[in-house]
Amino acid sequence: MSERRVAIIGAGAAGLAAAYDLTRAGYAVDIYEASAEVGGLAAGFRDEGWDWTLEKFYHHWFANDDAVLGLIEELGARDKVLLPRPVTSLWLNGRIYQMDHPNIIVANLRLPISWPAKVRYGLAGLYLKLTKRWPPMERVTADRWLRRWMGDEAYEALWRSLLIGKFGAYYDRVNMAWFWARVYKRTPHLGTFEGGFQAFLDLLADRVRQQGGAIHLQAPVSAVRPLVGDRWAVESGGATRDYDAVINTSAPQILRRLVPDLPADYAAKLDALKYLGAVVVILALDRQLLIDGTYWLSLPADHPDKSQAEFPFLALVEHTNYMDRAHYGGERLVYCGDYVPPDHEYFDLSEDELADRFINVLHTFNPTFSPDWIRKKWVFRTRYAQPVPFVNHSQALPDVRTPLRGLYLASMSQVYPWDRGTNYAVEMGRRVAGLVREDLEG
């Protein structure tokens, strides 16, 4: 059994997955987590009267998310994975269009675009679903590729506004490989874990502890310093411990702050990464909002400036049109979510101000809606949530192995071309654990 010691910064899915593999291999692992619970951006909370937790930021898996589903299988909990087929829709021209109709041809035929545009839209979508050749696509923006192959009509009506909603002012600079990955991986069946994502993450954390790992909650790391012999000192809560390796699974900017003397070229790559923050308002209602049964409703954005756009957020997600509301005391739970730059005013508004701004448009989707339906509301915000992948993004990514031996970065930016999510966080965590073992045992 190895006597090697590894520190992991962040107890999200990536950190826990890395710790799972390393502790299983006999390593002594300490995880440092600034929050009061494990889970990172996938963490949940439970209100009084609820049997299940609810994610602070909406999450689901796809049926082909093999990394996370495979790990759950290893944990002996595959029977707790639920994969229903909810309704996902698009708000367009003042009405809801169901996008995941059991017959995709029927869904496409209902779209309010011309027949030639429907044909081009369908053929382009089919190509993206079938091809695996994504590297050439990162050399062109999604805006340019979609205009060329899908046509201006379908792109302007369906995708341009959604790209603006997702990436704001960066919408016409995001590369096509990212868009391809969204289409290629999507499945109509969407997954969660019995009890909520927090139940899965708690199960994984318990296994890490059973295998000898230590998880330090409410323990932010204040500094990471190199020592002689390729060892590292980690400071947290006034205490310092020595390690053979350190894995940072939090934002690249945190690594930049913790290790200010990174080599210039690597530091420049970290500084060049762009990302968006996430804001979510969750409402507990006493009745159903989206009465057609839609789980996920994508909202168009005709302007990157939210104050000038039709809607102040990009996704309306009625969680209890996906999961049985009996798990939540019979309440209807609705997310209003958005991605915005880290310096956006949404981070400065009070919780009530932000919630009111989002609530004010809900009557658009159900004219009978009244604020009196709201029993309780919650607001969650994070300044690091969505990486922005520009053209040739793979060349701009910092290596998982930093230039300093024994120091590793495993962040959401590096799961590219795939989008952020727990599946790729698990994949990244297990990958970096393998690199640590290779370097320390080689």
mmCIF file of N, CA and C in Angstrom, residues 314-432:
data_model
loop_
_atom_site.group_PDB
_atom_site.id
_atom_site.type_symbol
_atom_site.label_atom_id
_atom_site.label_comp_id
_atom_site.label_asym_id
_atom_site.label_seq_id
_atom_site.Cartn_x
_atom_site.Cartn_y
_atom_site.Cartn_z
ATOM 1 N N LEU A 314 -32.909 32.780 -18.908
ATOM 2 C CA LEU A 314 -32.903 31.974 -20.122
ATOM 3 C C LEU A 314 -33.614 30.634 -20.006
ATOM 4 N N ALA A 315 -33.851 30.152 -18.802
ATOM 5 C CA ALA A 315 -34.471 28.833 -18.655
ATOM 6 C C ALA A 315 -35.507 28.854 -17.549
ATOM 7 N N LEU A 316 -36.681 28.329 -17.864
ATOM 8 C CA LEU A 316 -37.748 28.146 -16.891
ATOM 9 C C LEU A 316 -37.927 26.642 -16.738
ATOM 10 N N VAL A 317 -37.612 26.127 -15.560
ATOM 11 C CA VAL A 317 -37.551 24.677 -15.343
ATOM 12 C C VAL A 317 -38.511 24.308 -14.211
ATOM 13 N N GLU A 318 -39.576 23.602 -14.561
ATOM 14 C CA GLU A 318 -40.515 23.152 -13.530
ATOM 15 C C GLU A 318 -40.122 21.727 -13.130
ATOM 16 N N HIS A 319 -39.356 21.647 -12.070
ATOM 17 C CA HIS A 319 -38.761 20.383 -11.641
ATOM 18 C C HIS A 319 -39.818 19.318 -11.358
ATOM 19 N N THR A 320 -40.950 19.737 -10.829
ATOM 20 C CA THR A 320 -41.991 18.768 -10.473
ATOM 21 C C THR A 320 -42.869 18.388 -11.666
ATOM 22 N N ASN A 321 -42.518 18.840 -12.874
ATOM 23 C CA ASN A 321 -43.053 18.237 -14.098
ATOM 24 C C ASN A 321 -42.112 17.141 -14.589
ATOM 25 N N TYR A 322 -41.061 16.904 -13.827
ATOM 26 C CA TYR A 322 -40.029 15.894 -14.129
ATOM 27 C C TYR A 322 -39.991 14.845 -13.030
ATOM 28 N N MET A 323 -39.944 15.288 -11.777
ATOM 29 C CA MET A 323 -39.966 14.404 -10.627
ATOM 30 C C MET A 323 -41.272 14.589 -9.853
ATOM 31 N N ASP A 324 -41.744 13.515 -9.262
ATOM 32 C CA ASP A 324 -43.018 13.523 -8.532
ATOM 33 C C ASP A 324 -42.965 14.541 -7.390
ATOM 34 N N ARG A 325 -43.955 15.436 -7.351
ATOM 35 C CA ARG A 325 -43.977 16.457 -6.301
ATOM 36 C C ARG A 325 -44.213 15.868 -4.913
ATOM 37 N N ALA A 326 -44.616 14.604 -4.842
ATOM 38 C CA ALA A 326 -44.790 13.965 -3.531
ATOM 39 C C ALA A 326 -43.478 13.920 -2.762
ATOM 40 N N HIS A 327 -42.349 13.919 -3.484
ATOM 41 C CA HIS A 327 -41.038 13.917 -2.822
ATOM 42 C C HIS A 327 -40.753 15.251 -2.142
ATOM 43 N N TYR A 328 -41.531 16.269 -2.480
ATOM 44 C CA TYR A 328 -41.290 17.623 -1.968
ATOM 45 C C TYR A 328 -42.529 18.154 -1.249
ATOM 46 N N GLY A 329 -43.172 17.292 -0.500
ATOM 47 C CA GLY A 329 -44.322 17.711 0.286
ATOM 48 C C GLY A 329 -45.502 18.163 -0.544
ATOM 49 N N GLY A 330 -45.564 17.720 -1.810
ATOM 50 C CA GLY A 330 -46.665 18.081 -2.682
ATOM 51 C C GLY A 330 -46.524 19.430 -3.357
ATOM 52 N N GLU A 331 -45.422 20.134 -3.123
ATOM 53 C CA GLU A 331 -45.248 21.461 -3.709
ATOM 54 C C GLU A 331 -44.787 21.372 -5.161
ATOM 55 N N ARG A 332 -45.058 22.434 -5.895
ATOM 56 C CA ARG A 332 -44.550 22.591 -7.254
ATOM 57 C C ARG A 332 -43.280 23.441 -7.172
ATOM 58 N N LEU A 333 -42.207 22.941 -7.740
ATOM 59 C CA LEU A 333 -40.911 23.618 -7.648
ATOM 60 C C LEU A 333 -40.469 24.093 -9.023
ATOM 61 N N VAL A 334 -40.131 25.374 -9.120
ATOM 62 C CA VAL A 334 -39.788 25.998 -10.392
ATOM 63 C C VAL A 334 -38.461 26.741 -10.261
ATOM 64 N N TYR A 335 -37.576 26.495 -11.232
ATOM 65 C CA TYR A 335 -36.327 27.244 -11.340
ATOM 66 C C TYR A 335 -36.481 28.343 -12.397
ATOM 67 N N CYS A 336 -35.935 29.508 -12.117
ATOM 68 C CA CYS A 336 -35.706 30.542 -13.117
ATOM 69 C C CYS A 336 -34.197 30.758 -13.128
ATOM 70 N N GLY A 337 -33.529 30.385 -14.226
ATOM 71 C CA GLY A 337 -32.070 30.378 -14.212
ATOM 72 C C GLY A 337 -31.449 31.159 -15.347
ATOM 73 N N ASP A 338 -30.243 31.646 -15.095
ATOM 74 C CA ASP A 338 -29.548 32.435 -16.109
ATOM 75 C C ASP A 338 -28.045 32.330 -15.925
ATOM 76 N N TYR A 339 -27.309 32.544 -17.039
ATOM 77 C CA TYR A 339 -25.857 32.694 -17.018
ATOM 78 C C TYR A 339 -25.526 34.141 -17.345
ATOM 79 N N VAL A 340 -24.679 34.749 -16.549
ATOM 80 C CA VAL A 340 -24.304 36.155 -16.755
ATOM 81 C C VAL A 340 -22.827 36.328 -16.409
ATOM 82 N N PRO A 341 -22.178 37.381 -16.913
ATOM 83 C CA PRO A 341 -20.777 37.624 -16.566
ATOM 84 C C PRO A 341 -20.594 37.796 -15.058
ATOM 85 N N PRO A 342 -19.420 37.483 -14.542
ATOM 86 C CA PRO A 342 -19.178 37.563 -13.091
ATOM 87 C C PRO A 342 -19.378 38.959 -12.500
ATOM 88 N N ASP A 343 -19.309 40.004 -13.339
ATOM 89 C CA ASP A 343 -19.503 41.367 -12.830
ATOM 90 C C ASP A 343 -20.902 41.901 -13.119
ATOM 91 N N HIS A 344 -21.830 41.033 -13.478
ATOM 92 C CA HIS A 344 -23.189 41.457 -13.827
ATOM 93 C C HIS A 344 -23.934 41.969 -12.597
ATOM 94 N N GLU A 345 -24.889 42.852 -12.838
ATOM 95 C CA GLU A 345 -25.652 43.419 -11.734
ATOM 96 C C GLU A 345 -26.450 42.373 -10.964
ATOM 97 N N TYR A 346 -26.728 41.226 -11.559
ATOM 98 C CA TYR A 346 -27.481 40.190 -10.859
ATOM 99 C C TYR A 346 -26.770 39.731 -9.579
ATOM 100 N N PHE A 347 -25.463 39.921 -9.531
ATOM 101 C CA PHE A 347 -24.719 39.537 -8.330
ATOM 102 C C PHE A 347 -24.762 40.629 -7.261
ATOM 103 N N ASP A 348 -25.193 41.812 -7.646
ATOM 104 C CA ASP A 348 -25.252 42.929 -6.707
ATOM 105 C C ASP A 348 -26.658 43.180 -6.177
ATOM 106 N N LEU A 349 -27.673 42.738 -6.927
ATOM 107 C CA LEU A 349 -29.047 42.921 -6.468
ATOM 108 C C LEU A 349 -29.291 42.108 -5.199
ATOM 109 N N SER A 350 -30.177 42.587 -4.354
ATOM 110 C CA SER A 350 -30.581 41.786 -3.198
ATOM 111 C C SER A 350 -31.357 40.567 -3.698
ATOM 112 N N GLU A 351 -31.509 39.578 -2.839
ATOM 113 C CA GLU A 351 -32.240 38.382 -3.238
ATOM 114 C C GLU A 351 -33.676 38.718 -3.631
ATOM 115 N N ASP A 352 -34.307 39.596 -2.887
ATOM 116 C CA ASP A 352 -35.682 39.973 -3.207
ATOM 117 C C ASP A 352 -35.759 40.732 -4.524
ATOM 118 N N GLU A 353 -34.803 41.604 -4.779
ATOM 119 C CA GLU A 353 -34.806 42.361 -6.037
ATOM 120 C C GLU A 353 -34.650 41.429 -7.230
ATOM 121 N N LEU A 354 -33.711 40.480 -7.127
ATOM 122 C CA LEU A 354 -33.509 39.543 -8.231
ATOM 123 C C LEU A 354 -34.741 38.665 -8.424
ATOM 124 N N ALA A 355 -35.274 38.133 -7.339
ATOM 125 C CA ALA A 355 -36.452 37.266 -7.437
ATOM 126 C C ALA A 355 -37.634 38.013 -8.040
ATOM 127 N N ASP A 356 -37.861 39.229 -7.621
ATOM 128 C CA ASP A 356 -38.987 40.004 -8.149
ATOM 129 C C ASP A 356 -38.840 40.241 -9.646
ATOM 130 N N ARG A 357 -37.621 40.506 -10.081
ATOM 131 C CA ARG A 357 -37.392 40.746 -11.512
ATOM 132 C C ARG A 357 -37.762 39.497 -12.328
ATOM 133 N N PHE A 358 -37.427 38.322 -11.820
ATOM 134 C CA PHE A 358 -37.744 37.084 -12.532
ATOM 135 C C PHE A 358 -39.237 36.756 -12.421
ATOM 136 N N ILE A 359 -39.789 36.925 -11.232
ATOM 137 C CA ILE A 359 -41.197 36.579 -11.001
ATOM 138 C C ILE A 359 -42.128 37.422 -11.860
ATOM 139 N N ASN A 360 -41.731 38.648 -12.156
ATOM 140 C CA ASN A 360 -42.603 39.579 -12.876
ATOM 141 C C ASN A 360 -42.981 39.124 -14.282
ATOM 142 N N VAL A 361 -42.258 38.153 -14.855
ATOM 143 C CA VAL A 361 -42.587 37.711 -16.218
ATOM 144 C C VAL A 361 -43.324 36.374 -16.242
ATOM 145 N N LEU A 362 -43.553 35.756 -15.108
ATOM 146 C CA LEU A 362 -44.116 34.404 -15.105
ATOM 147 C C LEU A 362 -45.552 34.354 -15.618
ATOM 148 N N HIS A 363 -46.273 35.454 -15.527
ATOM 149 C CA HIS A 363 -47.640 35.450 -16.056
ATOM 150 C C HIS A 363 -47.650 35.260 -17.567
ATOM 151 N N THR A 364 -46.514 35.521 -18.233
ATOM 152 C CA THR A 364 -46.411 35.316 -19.680
ATOM 153 C C THR A 364 -46.680 33.857 -20.031
ATOM 154 N N PHE A 365 -46.247 32.953 -19.180
ATOM 155 C CA PHE A 365 -46.342 31.523 -19.472
ATOM 156 C C PHE A 365 -47.606 30.882 -18.896
ATOM 157 N N ASN A 366 -48.213 31.570 -17.964
ATOM 158 C CA ASN A 366 -49.491 31.136 -17.407
ATOM 159 C C ASN A 366 -50.232 32.393 -16.954
ATOM 160 N N PRO A 367 -51.187 32.866 -17.766
ATOM 161 C CA PRO A 367 -51.856 34.145 -17.458
ATOM 162 C C PRO A 367 -52.548 34.173 -16.103
ATOM 163 N N THR A 368 -52.820 33.006 -15.528
ATOM 164 C CA THR A 368 -53.483 32.980 -14.224
ATOM 165 C C THR A 368 -52.499 33.073 -13.068
ATOM 166 N N PHE A 369 -51.192 33.069 -13.380
ATOM 167 C CA PHE A 369 -50.198 33.097 -12.304
ATOM 168 C C PHE A 369 -50.343 34.340 -11.437
ATOM 169 N N SER A 370 -50.163 34.152 -10.155
ATOM 170 C CA SER A 370 -50.165 35.259 -9.200
ATOM 171 C C SER A 370 -49.051 35.022 -8.186
ATOM 172 N N PRO A 371 -48.395 36.079 -7.740
ATOM 173 C CA PRO A 371 -47.367 35.912 -6.698
ATOM 174 C C PRO A 371 -47.907 35.243 -5.440
ATOM 175 N N ASP A 372 -49.221 35.240 -5.268
ATOM 176 C CA ASP A 372 -49.814 34.579 -4.109
ATOM 177 C C ASP A 372 -49.580 33.067 -4.138
ATOM 178 N N TRP A 373 -49.233 32.530 -5.312
ATOM 179 C CA TRP A 373 -48.958 31.090 -5.416
ATOM 180 C C TRP A 373 -47.658 30.714 -4.707
ATOM 181 N N ILE A 374 -46.799 31.690 -4.462
ATOM 182 C CA ILE A 374 -45.445 31.417 -3.960
ATOM 183 C C ILE A 374 -45.483 31.246 -2.441
ATOM 184 N N ARG A 375 -45.066 30.058 -1.982
ATOM 185 C CA ARG A 375 -44.933 29.848 -0.539
ATOM 186 C C ARG A 375 -43.575 30.293 -0.043
ATOM 187 N N LYS A 376 -42.543 30.020 -0.850
ATOM 188 C CA LYS A 376 -41.185 30.322 -0.413
ATOM 189 C C LYS A 376 -40.305 30.462 -1.638
ATOM 190 N N LYS A 377 -39.214 31.208 -1.505
ATOM 191 C CA LYS A 377 -38.275 31.340 -2.606
ATOM 192 C C LYS A 377 -36.848 31.272 -2.084
ATOM 193 N N TRP A 378 -35.958 30.819 -2.963
ATOM 194 C CA TRP A 378 -34.536 30.721 -2.643
ATOM 195 C C TRP A 378 -33.748 31.320 -3.799
ATOM 196 N N VAL A 379 -32.613 31.910 -3.508
ATOM 197 C CA VAL A 379 -31.736 32.476 -4.530
ATOM 198 C C VAL A 379 -30.338 31.902 -4.335
ATOM 199 N N PHE A 380 -29.775 31.380 -5.424
ATOM 200 C CA PHE A 380 -28.404 30.854 -5.391
ATOM 201 C C PHE A 380 -27.617 31.505 -6.521
ATOM 202 N N ARG A 381 -26.365 31.861 -6.215
ATOM 203 C CA ARG A 381 -25.522 32.529 -7.199
ATOM 204 C C ARG A 381 -24.088 32.033 -7.079
ATOM 205 N N THR A 382 -23.415 31.914 -8.218
ATOM 206 C CA THR A 382 -21.990 31.593 -8.235
ATOM 207 C C THR A 382 -21.363 32.310 -9.412
ATOM 208 N N ARG A 383 -20.172 32.839 -9.219
ATOM 209 C CA ARG A 383 -19.521 33.616 -10.283
ATOM 210 C C ARG A 383 -18.738 32.733 -11.255
ATOM 211 N N TYR A 384 -18.599 31.443 -10.954
ATOM 212 C CA TYR A 384 -17.875 30.549 -11.868
ATOM 213 C C TYR A 384 -18.754 29.341 -12.144
ATOM 214 N N ALA A 385 -19.330 29.292 -13.349
ATOM 215 C CA ALA A 385 -20.240 28.197 -13.652
ATOM 216 C C ALA A 385 -20.094 27.680 -15.071
ATOM 217 N N GLN A 386 -19.998 28.564 -16.048
ATOM 218 C CA GLN A 386 -20.032 28.159 -17.455
ATOM 219 C C GLN A 386 -18.806 28.655 -18.206
ATOM 220 N N PRO A 387 -17.864 27.765 -18.569
ATOM 221 C CA PRO A 387 -16.733 28.180 -19.394
ATOM 222 C C PRO A 387 -17.220 28.645 -20.770
ATOM 223 N N VAL A 388 -16.488 29.582 -21.361
ATOM 224 C CA VAL A 388 -16.819 30.095 -22.689
ATOM 225 C C VAL A 388 -15.758 29.597 -23.669
ATOM 226 N N PRO A 389 -16.112 28.680 -24.595
ATOM 227 C CA PRO A 389 -15.128 28.114 -25.521
ATOM 228 C C PRO A 389 -15.051 28.892 -26.834
ATOM 229 N N PHE A 390 -13.957 29.588 -27.043
ATOM 230 C CA PHE A 390 -13.774 30.348 -28.274
ATOM 231 C C PHE A 390 -13.200 29.451 -29.372
ATOM 232 N N VAL A 391 -12.978 30.023 -30.543
ATOM 233 C CA VAL A 391 -12.393 29.290 -31.670
ATOM 234 C C VAL A 391 -11.026 28.739 -31.267
ATOM 235 N N ASN A 392 -10.761 27.487 -31.687
ATOM 236 C CA ASN A 392 -9.504 26.797 -31.369
ATOM 237 C C ASN A 392 -9.261 26.709 -29.865
ATOM 238 N N HIS A 393 -10.328 26.441 -29.147
ATOM 239 C CA HIS A 393 -10.264 26.448 -27.682
ATOM 240 C C HIS A 393 -9.320 25.384 -27.140
ATOM 241 N N SER A 394 -9.225 24.249 -27.815
ATOM 242 C CA SER A 394 -8.371 23.173 -27.312
ATOM 243 C C SER A 394 -6.916 23.625 -27.197
ATOM 244 N N GLN A 395 -6.489 24.555 -28.062
ATOM 245 C CA GLN A 395 -5.113 25.041 -28.015
ATOM 246 C C GLN A 395 -4.890 26.022 -26.862
ATOM 247 N N ALA A 396 -5.981 26.584 -26.364
ATOM 248 C CA ALA A 396 -5.859 27.573 -25.297
ATOM 249 C C ALA A 396 -5.967 26.965 -23.904
ATOM 250 N N LEU A 397 -6.369 25.705 -23.828
ATOM 251 C CA LEU A 397 -6.603 25.098 -22.522
ATOM 252 C C LEU A 397 -5.300 24.821 -21.773
ATOM 253 N N PRO A 398 -5.236 25.135 -20.501
ATOM 254 C CA PRO A 398 -4.076 24.754 -19.690
ATOM 255 C C PRO A 398 -4.070 23.250 -19.456
ATOM 256 N N ASP A 399 -2.897 22.671 -19.393
ATOM 257 C CA ASP A 399 -2.781 21.226 -19.173
ATOM 258 C C ASP A 399 -3.253 20.866 -17.769
ATOM 259 N N VAL A 400 -3.820 19.669 -17.640
ATOM 260 C CA VAL A 400 -4.212 19.169 -16.318
ATOM 261 C C VAL A 400 -2.979 19.081 -15.416
ATOM 262 N N ARG A 401 -1.871 18.627 -15.967
ATOM 263 C CA ARG A 401 -0.592 18.671 -15.249
ATOM 264 C C ARG A 401 -0.022 20.082 -15.382
ATOM 265 N N THR A 402 0.076 20.799 -14.286
ATOM 266 C CA THR A 402 0.707 22.113 -14.365
ATOM 267 C C THR A 402 2.208 21.923 -14.567
ATOM 268 N N PRO A 403 2.957 22.991 -14.918
ATOM 269 C CA PRO A 403 4.401 22.860 -15.079
ATOM 270 C C PRO A 403 5.127 22.544 -13.767
ATOM 271 N N LEU A 404 4.446 22.689 -12.637
ATOM 272 C CA LEU A 404 5.052 22.403 -11.342
ATOM 273 C C LEU A 404 4.712 20.973 -10.940
ATOM 274 N N ARG A 405 5.709 20.138 -10.810
ATOM 275 C CA ARG A 405 5.494 18.725 -10.545
ATOM 276 C C ARG A 405 4.683 18.522 -9.254
ATOM 277 N N GLY A 406 3.662 17.710 -9.374
ATOM 278 C CA GLY A 406 2.836 17.406 -8.219
ATOM 279 C C GLY A 406 1.630 18.321 -8.055
ATOM 280 N N LEU A 407 1.465 19.297 -8.962
ATOM 281 C CA LEU A 407 0.334 20.215 -8.885
ATOM 282 C C LEU A 407 -0.539 20.031 -10.123
ATOM 283 N N TYR A 408 -1.847 19.843 -9.909
ATOM 284 C CA TYR A 408 -2.768 19.499 -10.995
ATOM 285 C C TYR A 408 -3.994 20.414 -10.968
ATOM 286 N N LEU A 409 -4.529 20.674 -12.156
ATOM 287 C CA LEU A 409 -5.760 21.448 -12.295
ATOM 288 C C LEU A 409 -6.789 20.591 -13.017
ATOM 289 N N ALA A 410 -7.927 20.370 -12.382
ATOM 290 C CA ALA A 410 -9.015 19.587 -12.989
ATOM 291 C C ALA A 410 -10.295 20.401 -12.865
ATOM 292 N N SER A 411 -10.524 21.284 -13.838
ATOM 293 C CA SER A 411 -11.644 22.224 -13.758
ATOM 294 C C SER A 411 -12.662 21.961 -14.859
ATOM 295 N N MET A 412 -13.794 22.649 -14.780
ATOM 296 C CA MET A 412 -14.834 22.505 -15.796
ATOM 297 C C MET A 412 -14.357 22.967 -17.161
ATOM 298 N N SER A 413 -13.425 23.901 -17.207
ATOM 299 C CA SER A 413 -12.932 24.381 -18.494
ATOM 300 C C SER A 413 -12.303 23.265 -19.305
ATOM 301 N N GLN A 414 -11.753 22.271 -18.616
ATOM 302 C CA GLN A 414 -10.974 21.245 -19.306
ATOM 303 C C GLN A 414 -11.776 20.022 -19.747
ATOM 304 N N VAL A 415 -13.090 20.034 -19.541
ATOM 305 C CA VAL A 415 -13.895 18.916 -20.033
ATOM 306 C C VAL A 415 -14.279 19.140 -21.498
ATOM 307 N N TYR A 416 -13.889 20.251 -22.062
ATOM 308 C CA TYR A 416 -14.146 20.610 -23.456
ATOM 309 C C TYR A 416 -13.801 19.453 -24.403
ATOM 310 N N PRO A 417 -14.582 19.198 -25.474
ATOM 311 C CA PRO A 417 -15.669 20.040 -25.993
ATOM 312 C C PRO A 417 -17.008 19.828 -25.285
ATOM 313 N N TRP A 418 -17.031 18.947 -24.313
ATOM 314 C CA TRP A 418 -18.287 18.692 -23.623
ATOM 315 C C TRP A 418 -18.655 19.860 -22.731
ATOM 316 N N ASP A 419 -19.930 19.972 -22.452
ATOM 317 C CA ASP A 419 -20.402 21.056 -21.618
ATOM 318 C C ASP A 419 -20.260 20.672 -20.165
ATOM 319 N N ARG A 420 -20.339 21.655 -19.291
ATOM 320 C CA ARG A 420 -20.230 21.428 -17.857
ATOM 321 C C ARG A 420 -21.274 20.427 -17.390
ATOM 322 N N GLY A 421 -20.948 19.675 -16.349
ATOM 323 C CA GLY A 421 -21.889 18.710 -15.792
ATOM 324 C C GLY A 421 -21.178 17.678 -14.952
ATOM 325 N N THR A 422 -21.937 16.985 -14.109
ATOM 326 C CA THR A 422 -21.319 16.028 -13.190
ATOM 327 C C THR A 422 -20.725 14.830 -13.919
ATOM 328 N N ASN A 423 -21.285 14.457 -15.067
ATOM 329 C CA ASN A 423 -20.716 13.324 -15.797
ATOM 330 C C ASN A 423 -19.266 13.593 -16.164
ATOM 331 N N TYR A 424 -19.006 14.769 -16.706
ATOM 332 C CA TYR A 424 -17.643 15.089 -17.132
ATOM 333 C C TYR A 424 -16.762 15.484 -15.968
ATOM 334 N N ALA A 425 -17.373 15.954 -14.889
ATOM 335 C CA ALA A 425 -16.598 16.191 -13.673
ATOM 336 C C ALA A 425 -16.070 14.870 -13.127
ATOM 337 N N VAL A 426 -16.921 13.843 -13.115
ATOM 338 C CA VAL A 426 -16.480 12.516 -12.677
ATOM 339 C C VAL A 426 -15.379 11.995 -13.593
ATOM 340 N N GLU A 427 -15.582 12.132 -14.890
ATOM 341 C CA GLU A 427 -14.578 11.679 -15.852
ATOM 342 C C GLU A 427 -13.246 12.393 -15.631
ATOM 343 N N MET A 428 -13.304 13.704 -15.417
ATOM 344 C CA MET A 428 -12.088 14.474 -15.187
ATOM 345 C C MET A 428 -11.426 14.078 -13.873
ATOM 346 N N GLY A 429 -12.224 13.884 -12.823
ATOM 347 C CA GLY A 429 -11.660 13.500 -11.537
ATOM 348 C C GLY A 429 -10.926 12.184 -11.601
ATOM 349 N N ARG A 430 -11.517 11.221 -12.295
ATOM 350 C CA ARG A 430 -10.870 9.903 -12.397
ATOM 351 C C ARG A 430 -9.631 9.979 -13.297
ATOM 352 N N ARG A 431 -9.690 10.841 -14.292
ATOM 353 C CA ARG A 431 -8.530 11.004 -15.165
ATOM 354 C C ARG A 431 -7.352 11.587 -14.396
ATOM 355 N N VAL A 432 -7.600 12.644 -13.598
ATOM 356 C CA VAL A 432 -6.495 13.273 -12.881
ATOM 357 C C VAL A 432 -5.965 12.341 -11.803
#
